[in-house]
Short mmCIF file of N, CA, C and O in Angstrom, two decimals:
data_model
loop_
_atom_site.label_atom_id
_atom_site.label_comp_id
_atom_site.label_asym_id
_atom_site.label_seq_id
_atom_site.Cartn_x
_atom_site.Cartn_y
_atom_site.Cartn_z
N MET A 960 -1.43 6.80 -8.53
CA MET A 960 -2.72 6.39 -8.02
C MET A 960 -2.81 6.66 -6.52
O MET A 960 -3.82 7.16 -6.05
N LEU A 961 -1.76 6.33 -5.81
CA LEU A 961 -1.76 6.58 -4.37
C LEU A 961 -1.76 8.08 -4.09
O LEU A 961 -2.35 8.52 -3.11
N ASN A 962 -1.12 8.85 -4.96
CA ASN A 962 -1.13 10.30 -4.80
C ASN A 962 -2.55 10.85 -4.87
O ASN A 962 -2.92 11.73 -4.09
N TYR A 963 -3.35 10.33 -5.81
CA TYR A 963 -4.73 10.79 -5.93
C TYR A 963 -5.55 10.39 -4.71
O TYR A 963 -6.40 11.16 -4.24
N ALA A 964 -5.31 9.21 -4.18
CA ALA A 964 -6.02 8.77 -2.98
C ALA A 964 -5.70 9.69 -1.81
O ALA A 964 -6.59 10.10 -1.05
N LEU A 965 -4.43 10.03 -1.66
CA LEU A 965 -4.04 10.94 -0.58
C LEU A 965 -4.60 12.34 -0.80
O LEU A 965 -5.00 13.01 0.16
N LEU A 966 -4.65 12.78 -2.05
CA LEU A 966 -5.21 14.09 -2.36
C LEU A 966 -6.68 14.16 -1.98
O LEU A 966 -7.13 15.12 -1.33
N PHE A 967 -7.46 13.14 -2.35
CA PHE A 967 -8.87 13.13 -2.00
C PHE A 967 -9.07 12.98 -0.50
O PHE A 967 -10.04 13.51 0.06
N LEU A 968 -8.18 12.28 0.19
CA LEU A 968 -8.27 12.18 1.63
C LEU A 968 -8.06 13.54 2.27
O LEU A 968 -8.79 13.93 3.20
N ILE A 969 -7.08 14.28 1.80
CA ILE A 969 -6.83 15.63 2.33
C ILE A 969 -8.01 16.55 2.04
O ILE A 969 -8.43 17.34 2.90
N ILE A 970 -8.58 16.45 0.83
CA ILE A 970 -9.76 17.25 0.50
C ILE A 970 -10.91 16.90 1.43
O ILE A 970 -11.64 17.79 1.91
N ALA A 971 -11.09 15.62 1.74
CA ALA A 971 -12.16 15.19 2.64
C ALA A 971 -11.96 15.74 4.04
O ALA A 971 -12.92 16.19 4.68
N ILE A 972 -10.73 15.72 4.50
CA ILE A 972 -10.45 16.24 5.85
C ILE A 972 -10.71 17.74 5.92
O ILE A 972 -11.33 18.24 6.86
N ILE A 973 -10.24 18.47 4.92
CA ILE A 973 -10.45 19.92 4.89
C ILE A 973 -11.94 20.25 4.78
O ILE A 973 -12.44 21.15 5.47
N ALA A 974 -12.66 19.52 3.94
CA ALA A 974 -14.09 19.76 3.80
C ALA A 974 -14.84 19.44 5.08
O ALA A 974 -15.79 20.13 5.44
N ALA A 975 -14.41 18.41 5.78
CA ALA A 975 -15.05 18.06 7.05
C ALA A 975 -14.80 19.13 8.10
O ALA A 975 -15.70 19.44 8.90
N VAL A 976 -13.61 19.70 8.11
CA VAL A 976 -13.29 20.75 9.08
C VAL A 976 -14.17 21.98 8.86
O VAL A 976 -14.66 22.60 9.81
N PHE A 977 -14.41 22.31 7.59
CA PHE A 977 -15.22 23.49 7.27
C PHE A 977 -16.71 23.19 7.26
O PHE A 977 -17.51 24.09 7.03
N GLY A 978 -17.11 21.94 7.49
CA GLY A 978 -18.51 21.62 7.64
C GLY A 978 -19.23 21.23 6.36
O GLY A 978 -20.47 21.19 6.34
N PHE A 979 -18.52 20.94 5.31
CA PHE A 979 -19.15 20.51 4.07
C PHE A 979 -19.26 18.98 4.10
O PHE A 979 -18.41 18.27 3.58
N GLY A 980 -20.33 18.47 4.70
CA GLY A 980 -20.48 17.04 4.92
C GLY A 980 -20.59 16.25 3.64
O GLY A 980 -20.02 15.17 3.52
N GLY A 981 -21.35 16.75 2.67
CA GLY A 981 -21.52 16.02 1.42
C GLY A 981 -20.24 15.90 0.63
O GLY A 981 -19.91 14.84 0.10
N VAL A 982 -19.52 17.00 0.57
CA VAL A 982 -18.24 17.00 -0.16
C VAL A 982 -17.23 16.11 0.56
O VAL A 982 -16.49 15.36 -0.08
N ALA A 983 -17.22 16.17 1.87
CA ALA A 983 -16.28 15.36 2.64
C ALA A 983 -16.57 13.87 2.46
O ALA A 983 -15.65 13.07 2.28
N GLY A 984 -17.83 13.50 2.48
CA GLY A 984 -18.18 12.10 2.30
C GLY A 984 -17.84 11.59 0.91
O GLY A 984 -17.34 10.48 0.75
N THR A 985 -18.11 12.42 -0.09
CA THR A 985 -17.80 12.03 -1.46
C THR A 985 -16.30 11.89 -1.67
O THR A 985 -15.83 10.91 -2.25
N ALA A 986 -15.54 12.86 -1.19
CA ALA A 986 -14.08 12.80 -1.34
C ALA A 986 -13.50 11.62 -0.57
O ALA A 986 -12.56 10.97 -1.05
N ALA A 987 -14.05 11.33 0.60
CA ALA A 987 -13.55 10.19 1.38
C ALA A 987 -13.84 8.88 0.67
O ALA A 987 -12.99 7.97 0.66
N SER A 988 -15.01 8.76 0.08
CA SER A 988 -15.33 7.51 -0.62
C SER A 988 -14.47 7.34 -1.87
O SER A 988 -14.04 6.24 -2.20
N ILE A 989 -14.20 8.44 -2.58
CA ILE A 989 -13.31 8.37 -3.75
C ILE A 989 -11.91 7.97 -3.31
O ILE A 989 -11.26 7.13 -3.94
N ALA A 990 -11.44 8.54 -2.21
CA ALA A 990 -10.11 8.20 -1.70
C ALA A 990 -10.03 6.73 -1.32
O ALA A 990 -9.03 6.05 -1.57
N LYS A 991 -11.10 6.21 -0.72
CA LYS A 991 -11.13 4.81 -0.31
C LYS A 991 -11.08 3.89 -1.52
O LYS A 991 -10.33 2.90 -1.54
N VAL A 992 -11.85 4.19 -2.54
CA VAL A 992 -11.87 3.38 -3.75
C VAL A 992 -10.51 3.41 -4.43
O VAL A 992 -9.97 2.36 -4.83
N LEU A 993 -9.92 4.59 -4.57
CA LEU A 993 -8.61 4.69 -5.21
C LEU A 993 -7.54 3.95 -4.42
O LEU A 993 -6.65 3.33 -5.00
N PHE A 994 -7.62 3.98 -3.09
CA PHE A 994 -6.65 3.28 -2.27
C PHE A 994 -6.75 1.77 -2.47
O PHE A 994 -5.73 1.09 -2.60
N PHE A 995 -7.97 1.24 -2.53
CA PHE A 995 -8.13 -0.20 -2.72
C PHE A 995 -7.71 -0.63 -4.13
O PHE A 995 -7.14 -1.71 -4.31
N ILE A 996 -7.95 0.22 -5.13
CA ILE A 996 -7.46 -0.08 -6.48
C ILE A 996 -5.94 -0.11 -6.48
O ILE A 996 -5.32 -0.98 -7.08
N PHE A 997 -5.32 0.85 -5.77
CA PHE A 997 -3.87 0.86 -5.65
C PHE A 997 -3.36 -0.42 -4.99
O PHE A 997 -2.37 -1.01 -5.45
N LEU A 998 -4.02 -0.86 -3.93
CA LEU A 998 -3.59 -2.09 -3.25
C LEU A 998 -3.68 -3.31 -4.17
O LEU A 998 -2.77 -4.14 -4.19
N VAL A 999 -4.77 -3.43 -4.92
CA VAL A 999 -4.92 -4.55 -5.84
C VAL A 999 -3.84 -4.53 -6.90
O VAL A 999 -3.21 -5.56 -7.19
N LEU A 1000 -3.58 -3.36 -7.47
CA LEU A 1000 -2.53 -3.26 -8.49
C LEU A 1000 -1.16 -3.55 -7.92
O LEU A 1000 -0.30 -4.15 -8.59
N MET A 1001 -0.91 -3.15 -6.67
CA MET A 1001 0.37 -3.42 -6.04
C MET A 1001 0.56 -4.92 -5.82
O MET A 1001 1.64 -5.46 -6.07
N VAL A 1002 -0.48 -5.61 -5.38
CA VAL A 1002 -0.38 -7.05 -5.15
C VAL A 1002 -0.17 -7.78 -6.48
O VAL A 1002 0.65 -8.71 -6.56
N ILE A 1003 -0.88 -7.38 -7.51
CA ILE A 1003 -0.69 -8.00 -8.83
C ILE A 1003 0.73 -7.78 -9.32
O ILE A 1003 1.38 -8.69 -9.84
N SER A 1004 1.25 -6.58 -9.14
CA SER A 1004 2.61 -6.28 -9.55
C SER A 1004 3.62 -7.09 -8.75
O SER A 1004 4.61 -7.59 -9.29
N LEU A 1005 3.37 -7.24 -7.46
CA LEU A 1005 4.26 -8.02 -6.62
C LEU A 1005 4.29 -9.48 -7.05
O LEU A 1005 5.37 -10.08 -7.18
N PHE A 1006 3.12 -10.06 -7.29
CA PHE A 1006 3.07 -11.45 -7.72
C PHE A 1006 3.70 -11.64 -9.09
O PHE A 1006 4.37 -12.65 -9.34
N SER A 1007 3.49 -10.70 -9.99
CA SER A 1007 4.10 -10.85 -11.31
C SER A 1007 5.61 -10.72 -11.24
O SER A 1007 6.34 -11.36 -12.01
N HIS A 1008 6.11 -9.95 -10.30
CA HIS A 1008 7.56 -9.81 -10.14
C HIS A 1008 8.15 -11.06 -9.49
O HIS A 1008 9.24 -11.51 -9.87
N VAL A 1009 7.45 -11.62 -8.52
CA VAL A 1009 7.95 -12.80 -7.81
C VAL A 1009 7.96 -14.02 -8.72
O VAL A 1009 8.92 -14.80 -8.72
N PHE A 1010 6.90 -14.20 -9.51
CA PHE A 1010 6.78 -15.38 -10.36
C PHE A 1010 7.29 -15.16 -11.77
O PHE A 1010 6.99 -15.93 -12.67
N LYS A 1011 8.09 -14.12 -11.96
CA LYS A 1011 8.65 -13.83 -13.27
C LYS A 1011 9.67 -14.90 -13.64
O LYS A 1011 10.55 -15.23 -12.86
N THR A 1012 9.57 -15.42 -14.87
CA THR A 1012 10.52 -16.48 -15.27
C THR A 1012 11.30 -16.06 -16.49
O THR A 1012 11.00 -15.20 -17.22
#
């Protein structure tokens, strides 16, 4: 999941450099959403590991 977030971030940066504003904005928003999903899943996994009985 984090790999996809980083991939879309790189696509957004490359698209912004070449002047494709729409593509860069879309890729950046996808990267942001995937990153936050990754963070939520990581926290859930951490809590489940800590409170494992």
